[in-house]
PDB file of C-alpha atoms in Angstrom:
ATOM      1  CA  MET A 166      -1.883 -76.697  -0.224  1.00 97.00           C
ATOM      2  CA  GLU A 167       1.226 -76.080  -2.349  1.00 97.00           C
ATOM      3  CA  LEU A 168       4.735 -76.303  -0.955  1.00 98.00           C
ATOM      4  CA  ALA A 169       8.010 -75.185  -2.509  1.00 97.00           C
ATOM      5  CA  ALA A 170      11.540 -74.475  -1.328  1.00 97.00           C
ATOM      6  CA  LYS A 171      14.583 -72.700  -2.746  1.00 96.00           C
ATOM      7  CA  ASP A 172      18.020 -71.598  -1.621  1.00 95.00           C
ATOM      8  CA  GLN A 173      18.480 -67.881  -1.863  1.00 93.00           C
ATOM      9  CA  GLY A 174      21.233 -65.687  -0.497  1.00 86.00           C
ATOM     10  CA  GLY A 175      22.245 -68.267   2.109  1.00 87.00           C
ATOM     11  CA  ALA A 176      18.690 -68.820   3.278  1.00 95.00           C
ATOM     12  CA  VAL A 177      16.238 -71.632   2.701  1.00 97.00           C
ATOM     13  CA  VAL A 178      12.953 -70.075   1.638  1.00 97.00           C
ATOM     14  CA  VAL A 179       9.879 -72.290   2.027  1.00 98.00           C
ATOM     15  CA  SER A 180       6.695 -71.014   0.488  1.00 98.00           C
ATOM     16  CA  VAL A 181       3.338 -72.406   1.527  1.00 98.00           C
ATOM     17  CA  LYS A 182       0.196 -71.605  -0.420  1.00 98.00           C
ATOM     18  CA  GLY A 183      -3.482 -72.416  -0.158  1.00 98.00           C
ATOM     19  CA  LYS A 184      -4.861 -74.019   2.938  1.00 97.00           C
ATOM     20  CA  VAL A 185      -3.125 -75.494   5.987  1.00 98.00           C
ATOM     21  CA  ASP A 186      -5.795 -77.206   8.060  1.00 97.00           C
ATOM     22  CA  THR A 187      -5.767 -80.270  10.320  1.00 97.00           C
ATOM     23  CA  ALA A 188      -5.874 -82.527   7.255  1.00 97.00           C
ATOM     24  CA  THR A 189      -2.938 -80.931   5.384  1.00 97.00           C
ATOM     25  CA  ALA A 190      -0.791 -79.858   8.367  1.00 98.00           C
ATOM     26  CA  PRO A 191       1.050 -83.225   8.709  1.00 98.00           C
ATOM     27  CA  GLU A 192       2.384 -82.949   5.123  1.00 98.00           C
ATOM     28  CA  PHE A 193       3.417 -79.337   5.778  1.00 98.00           C
ATOM     29  CA  GLY A 194       5.106 -80.472   9.012  1.00 98.00           C
ATOM     30  CA  LYS A 195       7.101 -83.197   7.297  1.00 98.00           C
ATOM     31  CA  TYR A 196       8.200 -80.836   4.527  1.00 98.00           C
ATOM     32  CA  LEU A 197       9.145 -78.007   6.862  1.00 98.00           C
ATOM     33  CA  SER A 198      11.047 -80.379   9.118  1.00 97.00           C
ATOM     34  CA  GLU A 199      13.125 -81.612   6.148  1.00 97.00           C
ATOM     35  CA  GLN A 200      13.880 -78.037   5.107  1.00 97.00           C
ATOM     36  CA  THR A 201      14.806 -77.155   8.698  1.00 96.00           C
ATOM     37  CA  ASP A 202      17.383 -79.941   8.591  1.00 94.00           C
ATOM     38  CA  LYS A 203      18.843 -78.465   5.374  1.00 92.00           C
ATOM     39  CA  ALA A 204      19.009 -74.871   6.608  1.00 90.00           C
ATOM     40  CA  ALA A 205      22.543 -73.910   7.566  1.00 90.00           C
ATOM     41  CA  LYS A 206      21.836 -70.302   8.473  1.00 93.00           C
ATOM     42  CA  THR A 207      18.324 -68.952   8.006  1.00 96.00           C
ATOM     43  CA  LEU A 208      14.900 -70.428   7.314  1.00 97.00           C
ATOM     44  CA  ILE A 209      12.283 -68.102   5.856  1.00 98.00           C
ATOM     45  CA  VAL A 210       8.670 -69.269   5.631  1.00 98.00           C
ATOM     46  CA  SER A 211       6.906 -67.242   2.979  1.00 97.00           C
ATOM     47  CA  MET A 212       3.163 -67.113   3.506  1.00 97.00           C
ATOM     48  CA  SER A 213       1.940 -64.510   1.036  1.00 95.00           C
ATOM     49  CA  GLY A 214      -0.046 -67.171  -0.849  1.00 95.00           C
ATOM     50  CA  LEU A 215      -1.567 -68.704   2.259  1.00 97.00           C
ATOM     51  CA  ASP A 216      -5.348 -68.353   2.449  1.00 97.00           C
ATOM     52  CA  TYR A 217      -6.103 -70.253   5.643  1.00 98.00           C
ATOM     53  CA  ILE A 218      -4.318 -71.714   8.654  1.00 98.00           C
ATOM     54  CA  SER A 219      -5.693 -73.430  11.738  1.00 97.00           C
ATOM     55  CA  SER A 220      -3.994 -74.346  15.014  1.00 96.00           C
ATOM     56  CA  ALA A 221      -2.574 -77.536  13.454  1.00 96.00           C
ATOM     57  CA  GLY A 222      -0.580 -75.342  11.067  1.00 97.00           C
ATOM     58  CA  LEU A 223       0.527 -73.029  13.860  1.00 96.00           C
ATOM     59  CA  ARG A 224       1.899 -76.033  15.750  1.00 94.00           C
ATOM     60  CA  VAL A 225       3.977 -76.964  12.679  1.00 96.00           C
ATOM     61  CA  ILE A 226       5.397 -73.426  12.520  1.00 96.00           C
ATOM     62  CA  LEU A 227       6.193 -73.440  16.243  1.00 94.00           C
ATOM     63  CA  ALA A 228       7.910 -76.849  16.008  1.00 94.00           C
ATOM     64  CA  ALA A 229      10.114 -75.592  13.145  1.00 96.00           C
ATOM     65  CA  ALA A 230      10.953 -72.408  15.033  1.00 95.00           C
ATOM     66  CA  LYS A 231      11.939 -74.413  18.114  1.00 93.00           C
ATOM     67  CA  LYS A 232      14.190 -76.615  16.022  1.00 95.00           C
ATOM     68  CA  MET A 233      15.904 -73.590  14.435  1.00 96.00           C
ATOM     69  CA  LYS A 234      16.364 -71.985  17.832  1.00 94.00           C
ATOM     70  CA  GLU A 235      17.986 -75.155  19.198  1.00 94.00           C
ATOM     71  CA  LYS A 236      20.433 -74.992  16.296  1.00 94.00           C
ATOM     72  CA  GLN A 237      20.915 -71.269  17.022  1.00 95.00           C
ATOM     73  CA  LEU A 238      19.821 -70.389  13.504  1.00 96.00           C
ATOM     74  CA  ASP A 239      17.480 -67.681  12.233  1.00 96.00           C
ATOM     75  CA  PHE A 240      13.788 -68.217  11.566  1.00 97.00           C
ATOM     76  CA  ILE A 241      11.689 -65.563   9.806  1.00 97.00           C
ATOM     77  CA  LEU A 242       8.004 -65.498   8.858  1.00 97.00           C
ATOM     78  CA  ALA A 243       7.367 -63.458   5.731  1.00 98.00           C
ATOM     79  CA  GLY A 244       4.356 -62.186   3.816  1.00 97.00           C
ATOM     80  CA  LEU A 245       1.643 -62.550   6.443  1.00 97.00           C
ATOM     81  CA  GLU A 246      -1.550 -60.830   5.350  1.00 95.00           C
ATOM     82  CA  GLY A 247      -5.219 -60.412   6.187  1.00 95.00           C
ATOM     83  CA  ASP A 248      -7.107 -63.244   7.906  1.00 95.00           C
ATOM     84  CA  VAL A 249      -4.002 -65.403   8.246  1.00 97.00           C
ATOM     85  CA  LYS A 250      -2.065 -62.591   9.911  1.00 97.00           C
ATOM     86  CA  ASN A 251      -4.945 -62.103  12.323  1.00 97.00           C
ATOM     87  CA  VAL A 252      -4.758 -65.768  13.398  1.00 97.00           C
ATOM     88  CA  PHE A 253      -1.009 -65.399  14.038  1.00 96.00           C
ATOM     89  CA  ARG A 254      -1.690 -62.240  16.033  1.00 95.00           C
ATOM     90  CA  ILE A 255      -4.336 -63.854  18.248  1.00 94.00           C
ATOM     91  CA  ALA A 256      -2.054 -66.837  18.900  1.00 92.00           C
ATOM     92  CA  GLY A 257       0.651 -64.399  20.051  1.00 91.00           C
ATOM     93  CA  PHE A 258       2.942 -65.559  17.250  1.00 92.00           C
ATOM     94  CA  LEU A 259       3.716 -62.083  15.908  1.00 92.00           C
ATOM     95  CA  SER A 260       5.654 -61.236  19.054  1.00 90.00           C
ATOM     96  CA  LEU A 261       7.190 -64.715  19.196  1.00 90.00           C
ATOM     97  CA  PHE A 262       8.951 -64.698  15.820  1.00 92.00           C
ATOM     98  CA  LYS A 263      10.904 -62.448  13.525  1.00 95.00           C
ATOM     99  CA  VAL A 264       8.373 -61.194  11.012  1.00 96.00           C
ATOM    100  CA  ALA A 265       8.978 -59.524   7.652  1.00 97.00           C
ATOM    101  CA  ASP A 266       6.344 -57.922   5.419  1.00 96.00           C
ATOM    102  CA  THR A 267       7.641 -59.659   2.305  1.00 95.00           C
ATOM    103  CA  GLU A 268      10.071 -62.373   1.277  1.00 94.00           C
ATOM    104  CA  GLU A 269      12.349 -59.670  -0.147  1.00 93.00           C
ATOM    105  CA  SER A 270      12.500 -57.733   3.114  1.00 94.00           C
ATOM    106  CA  ALA A 271      13.147 -60.998   4.996  1.00 95.00           C
ATOM    107  CA  LEU A 272      16.153 -61.659   2.731  1.00 93.00           C
ATOM    108  CA  LYS A 273      17.455 -58.165   3.500  1.00 92.00           C
ATOM    109  CA  GLN A 274      17.351 -58.932   7.229  1.00 87.00           C
ATOM    110  CA  ILE A 275      19.801 -61.823   6.979  1.00 85.00           C
TER     111      ILE A 275
ATOM    112  CA  MET B 128     -40.833 -65.693  13.950  1.00 63.00           C
ATOM    113  CA  THR B 129     -39.273 -69.121  13.676  1.00 83.00           C
ATOM    114  CA  GLY B 130     -35.773 -69.924  12.567  1.00 91.00           C
ATOM    115  CA  GLU B 131     -34.676 -71.599   9.385  1.00 95.00           C
ATOM    116  CA  LEU B 132     -32.676 -74.801   9.020  1.00 97.00           C
ATOM    117  CA  PHE B 133     -29.837 -74.526   6.481  1.00 97.00           C
ATOM    118  CA  SER B 134     -28.175 -77.913   6.809  1.00 98.00           C
ATOM    119  CA  GLN B 135     -27.983 -81.015   8.949  1.00 98.00           C
ATOM    120  CA  ILE B 136     -25.361 -83.729   8.526  1.00 98.00           C
ATOM    121  CA  GLN B 137     -24.186 -86.629  10.619  1.00 98.00           C
ATOM    122  CA  LEU B 138     -20.941 -88.472   9.905  1.00 98.00           C
ATOM    123  CA  PRO B 139     -18.337 -90.480  11.842  1.00 96.00           C
ATOM    124  CA  ALA B 140     -16.051 -88.438  14.108  1.00 96.00           C
ATOM    125  CA  LYS B 141     -13.036 -88.874  11.859  1.00 95.00           C
ATOM    126  CA  LEU B 142     -10.607 -86.467  10.254  1.00 96.00           C
ATOM    127  CA  GLU B 143     -11.389 -87.828   6.785  1.00 96.00           C
ATOM    128  CA  TYR B 144     -14.842 -86.221   7.061  1.00 97.00           C
ATOM    129  CA  LEU B 145     -13.576 -82.802   8.178  1.00 98.00           C
ATOM    130  CA  GLY B 146     -13.813 -81.414   4.630  1.00 97.00           C
ATOM    131  CA  ILE B 147     -17.482 -82.408   4.294  1.00 98.00           C
ATOM    132  CA  PHE B 148     -18.394 -80.905   7.677  1.00 98.00           C
ATOM    133  CA  ILE B 149     -16.529 -77.687   6.865  1.00 98.00           C
ATOM    134  CA  ALA B 150     -18.121 -77.425   3.413  1.00 98.00           C
ATOM    135  CA  SER B 151     -21.588 -77.569   4.984  1.00 98.00           C
ATOM    136  CA  VAL B 152     -20.657 -74.855   7.491  1.00 98.00           C
ATOM    137  CA  LYS B 153     -19.153 -72.623   4.782  1.00 98.00           C
ATOM    138  CA  ASP B 154     -22.137 -73.065   2.473  1.00 98.00           C
ATOM    139  CA  ALA B 155     -24.474 -72.103   5.305  1.00 98.00           C
ATOM    140  CA  ALA B 156     -22.398 -69.049   6.268  1.00 98.00           C
ATOM    141  CA  GLU B 157     -22.345 -67.940   2.622  1.00 97.00           C
ATOM    142  CA  LYS B 158     -26.102 -68.434   2.367  1.00 97.00           C
ATOM    143  CA  TYR B 159     -26.548 -66.247   5.453  1.00 97.00           C
ATOM    144  CA  GLY B 160     -24.484 -63.565   3.709  1.00 97.00           C
ATOM    145  CA  PHE B 161     -21.442 -63.114   5.935  1.00 98.00           C
ATOM    146  CA  ALA B 162     -18.413 -61.278   4.528  1.00 97.00           C
ATOM    147  CA  ARG B 163     -15.436 -63.352   3.405  1.00 95.00           C
ATOM    148  CA  THR B 164     -13.334 -62.652   6.515  1.00 96.00           C
ATOM    149  CA  ARG B 165     -16.159 -63.638   8.842  1.00 97.00           C
ATOM    150  CA  ILE B 166     -16.740 -66.852   6.888  1.00 98.00           C
ATOM    151  CA  SER B 167     -13.054 -67.699   7.296  1.00 97.00           C
ATOM    152  CA  GLU B 168     -13.314 -67.085  11.059  1.00 97.00           C
ATOM    153  CA  ILE B 169     -16.432 -69.254  11.297  1.00 98.00           C
ATOM    154  CA  GLU B 170     -14.655 -71.991   9.328  1.00 98.00           C
ATOM    155  CA  LEU B 171     -11.673 -71.861  11.668  1.00 98.00           C
ATOM    156  CA  ALA B 172     -13.837 -72.036  14.804  1.00 98.00           C
ATOM    157  CA  ALA B 173     -15.792 -74.987  13.384  1.00 98.00           C
ATOM    158  CA  GLU B 174     -12.602 -76.830  12.404  1.00 98.00           C
ATOM    159  CA  GLU B 175     -11.036 -76.411  15.842  1.00 97.00           C
ATOM    160  CA  ILE B 176     -14.159 -77.648  17.629  1.00 97.00           C
ATOM    161  CA  LEU B 177     -14.659 -80.596  15.257  1.00 98.00           C
ATOM    162  CA  VAL B 178     -11.025 -81.695  15.526  1.00 96.00           C
ATOM    163  CA  ASN B 179     -11.250 -81.512  19.293  1.00 94.00           C
ATOM    164  CA  ILE B 180     -14.260 -83.842  19.156  1.00 95.00           C
ATOM    165  CA  PHE B 181     -12.505 -86.201  16.701  1.00 95.00           C
ATOM    166  CA  ASN B 182      -9.558 -86.437  19.104  1.00 92.00           C
ATOM    167  CA  TYR B 183     -11.300 -86.701  22.451  1.00 90.00           C
ATOM    168  CA  ALA B 184     -14.991 -87.561  22.344  1.00 91.00           C
ATOM    169  CA  TYR B 185     -14.690 -91.265  21.618  1.00 92.00           C
ATOM    170  CA  GLN B 186     -11.276 -92.119  22.979  1.00 83.00           C
ATOM    171  CA  ASN B 187     -12.592 -94.808  25.334  1.00 72.00           C
ATOM    172  CA  ALA B 188     -15.041 -96.395  22.935  1.00 74.00           C
ATOM    173  CA  GLU B 189     -15.820 -97.185  19.338  1.00 85.00           C
ATOM    174  CA  THR B 190     -15.841 -94.027  17.257  1.00 86.00           C
ATOM    175  CA  GLY B 191     -19.294 -92.516  17.068  1.00 94.00           C
ATOM    176  CA  CYS B 192     -20.746 -89.733  15.009  1.00 96.00           C
ATOM    177  CA  VAL B 193     -20.787 -85.968  14.988  1.00 98.00           C
ATOM    178  CA  GLN B 194     -23.838 -84.043  13.947  1.00 98.00           C
ATOM    179  CA  VAL B 195     -23.589 -80.523  12.539  1.00 98.00           C
ATOM    180  CA  ILE B 196     -26.710 -78.426  12.193  1.00 98.00           C
ATOM    181  CA  THR B 197     -26.691 -74.896  10.769  1.00 98.00           C
ATOM    182  CA  GLY B 198     -29.447 -72.343  10.516  1.00 98.00           C
ATOM    183  CA  THR B 199     -30.930 -69.250  12.003  1.00 97.00           C
ATOM    184  CA  ASP B 200     -32.772 -68.886  15.275  1.00 95.00           C
ATOM    185  CA  GLY B 201     -35.997 -67.019  15.928  1.00 91.00           C
ATOM    186  CA  ASN B 202     -34.126 -63.704  15.918  1.00 92.00           C
ATOM    187  CA  ARG B 203     -32.598 -64.447  12.491  1.00 94.00           C
ATOM    188  CA  ARG B 204     -29.228 -64.996  14.134  1.00 96.00           C
ATOM    189  CA  PHE B 205     -26.889 -67.541  12.518  1.00 98.00           C
ATOM    190  CA  PHE B 206     -25.986 -70.623  14.515  1.00 98.00           C
ATOM    191  CA  ILE B 207     -23.972 -73.819  14.191  1.00 98.00           C
ATOM    192  CA  GLU B 208     -24.750 -76.686  16.553  1.00 98.00           C
ATOM    193  CA  ILE B 209     -22.108 -79.403  16.817  1.00 98.00           C
ATOM    194  CA  SER B 210     -22.982 -82.474  18.868  1.00 98.00           C
ATOM    195  CA  ASP B 211     -21.499 -85.856  19.715  1.00 97.00           C
ATOM    196  CA  THR B 212     -22.515 -88.814  21.895  1.00 95.00           C
ATOM    197  CA  GLY B 213     -19.072 -89.282  23.427  1.00 94.00           C
ATOM    198  CA  ILE B 214     -17.890 -88.981  27.012  1.00 91.00           C
ATOM    199  CA  PRO B 215     -19.163 -85.870  28.832  1.00 92.00           C
ATOM    200  CA  PHE B 216     -16.622 -83.221  27.964  1.00 92.00           C
ATOM    201  CA  ASN B 217     -16.770 -79.451  27.959  1.00 94.00           C
ATOM    202  CA  MET B 218     -13.842 -78.318  25.835  1.00 92.00           C
ATOM    203  CA  LEU B 219     -14.618 -74.703  26.768  1.00 93.00           C
ATOM    204  CA  GLN B 220     -13.304 -75.468  30.262  1.00 90.00           C
ATOM    205  CA  ALA B 221      -9.904 -76.564  28.954  1.00 83.00           C
ATOM    206  CA  ASP B 222      -6.869 -74.758  30.321  1.00 80.00           C
ATOM    207  CA  PRO B 223      -5.918 -71.635  28.378  1.00 79.00           C
ATOM    208  CA  PRO B 224      -2.944 -72.112  26.062  1.00 80.00           C
ATOM    209  CA  ASP B 225       0.583 -71.131  26.923  1.00 79.00           C
ATOM    210  CA  LEU B 226       1.029 -67.701  25.351  1.00 78.00           C
ATOM    211  CA  THR B 227       4.567 -67.275  26.674  1.00 75.00           C
ATOM    212  CA  SER B 228       6.609 -65.166  24.338  1.00 67.00           C
ATOM    213  CA  ASP B 229       9.663 -67.377  24.418  1.00 79.00           C
ATOM    214  CA  ILE B 230      10.023 -69.886  21.601  1.00 80.00           C
ATOM    215  CA  SER B 231      11.994 -72.491  23.555  1.00 80.00           C
ATOM    216  CA  LEU B 232       9.633 -72.479  26.525  1.00 78.00           C
ATOM    217  CA  ARG B 233       6.341 -72.206  24.728  1.00 78.00           C
ATOM    218  CA  LYS B 234       4.352 -75.412  24.700  1.00 74.00           C
ATOM    219  CA  ILE B 235       2.838 -76.749  21.505  1.00 69.00           C
ATOM    220  CA  GLY B 236      -0.898 -77.236  21.810  1.00 69.00           C
ATOM    221  CA  GLY B 237      -4.046 -75.945  23.446  1.00 77.00           C
ATOM    222  CA  LEU B 238      -4.402 -73.260  20.812  1.00 90.00           C
ATOM    223  CA  GLY B 239      -7.362 -74.556  18.853  1.00 93.00           C
ATOM    224  CA  VAL B 240     -10.249 -73.908  21.200  1.00 93.00           C
ATOM    225  CA  PHE B 241      -8.606 -70.655  22.293  1.00 94.00           C
ATOM    226  CA  LEU B 242      -8.572 -69.418  18.675  1.00 95.00           C
ATOM    227  CA  ALA B 243     -12.201 -70.446  18.176  1.00 96.00           C
ATOM    228  CA  ARG B 244     -13.286 -68.495  21.255  1.00 94.00           C
ATOM    229  CA  GLU B 245     -11.243 -65.437  20.366  1.00 95.00           C
ATOM    230  CA  LEU B 246     -12.797 -65.323  16.888  1.00 96.00           C
ATOM    231  CA  ILE B 247     -16.396 -66.135  17.880  1.00 96.00           C
ATOM    232  CA  ASN B 248     -17.527 -64.613  21.159  1.00 92.00           C
ATOM    233  CA  ASP B 249     -20.650 -66.655  21.653  1.00 97.00           C
ATOM    234  CA  ILE B 250     -19.855 -70.358  21.974  1.00 97.00           C
ATOM    235  CA  SER B 251     -21.710 -72.329  24.612  1.00 97.00           C
ATOM    236  CA  TYR B 252     -21.706 -75.908  25.843  1.00 97.00           C
ATOM    237  CA  TYR B 253     -24.467 -77.971  27.274  1.00 96.00           C
ATOM    238  CA  ARG B 254     -25.144 -81.640  27.815  1.00 97.00           C
ATOM    239  CA  GLU B 255     -28.521 -82.998  26.850  1.00 96.00           C
ATOM    240  CA  ASP B 256     -29.847 -86.511  26.035  1.00 95.00           C
ATOM    241  CA  ASN B 257     -26.354 -87.970  26.579  1.00 94.00           C
ATOM    242  CA  LYS B 258     -24.929 -85.598  23.985  1.00 97.00           C
ATOM    243  CA  ASN B 259     -22.234 -82.948  24.199  1.00 97.00           C
ATOM    244  CA  ILE B 260     -23.626 -79.940  22.369  1.00 98.00           C
ATOM    245  CA  LEU B 261     -21.563 -76.928  21.324  1.00 98.00           C
ATOM    246  CA  LYS B 262     -23.530 -74.043  19.986  1.00 98.00           C
ATOM    247  CA  ILE B 263     -21.830 -71.282  18.039  1.00 98.00           C
ATOM    248  CA  ARG B 264     -23.878 -68.131  17.585  1.00 97.00           C
ATOM    249  CA  VAL B 265     -22.653 -65.482  15.178  1.00 97.00           C
TER     250      VAL B 265
END
């Protein structure tokens, strides 16, 4: 799992790559929580490089989204593809969150 | 026609061994010849079931082991059998997760077994010789 964050156009963009499973999810959770604290307007989670996610990773995403909602700030999932997108769909997450095809289109939404 | 055994491992029911369990399941699924997407779905189902066992099977006692057997049955169908010697527990009877489409109200949790069952239709539970046995047939 690789994690990175940047400020772009007033948004915090977190990119997560590789594999988020039960073993790596706690590190992802800690990182995302820190970035959620920093976000003043919008948090975009870019997942185009994500190969695998299990329910532990979904819980991290949901916790971050709840936190952003409490702060009345925007939360967008970007770059979902293939097998990973299918997991989000089954979990009902695609109708739960704002979703953008790419990081660029997410930035245009804000 | 008899089945074929691909792998059989037994390790403590701890998260630190998840990677080894999953590697054995993935190797077996690759050997069987599943497509990449199906292998990823099998991996996810196995992870969710294993983690459930790690968290619940031995909560009232010293941590025991989990055994994972992979292979094909007499009809050349792929199977994974995951067993533990913990308290009798059928995770397939767990309450369905909260799929409410409201972020603030939606509860965190209960998703793992749900995902496994959505991805793999044929998962069954039985108790035999003081073991909980989950059999995944793909």
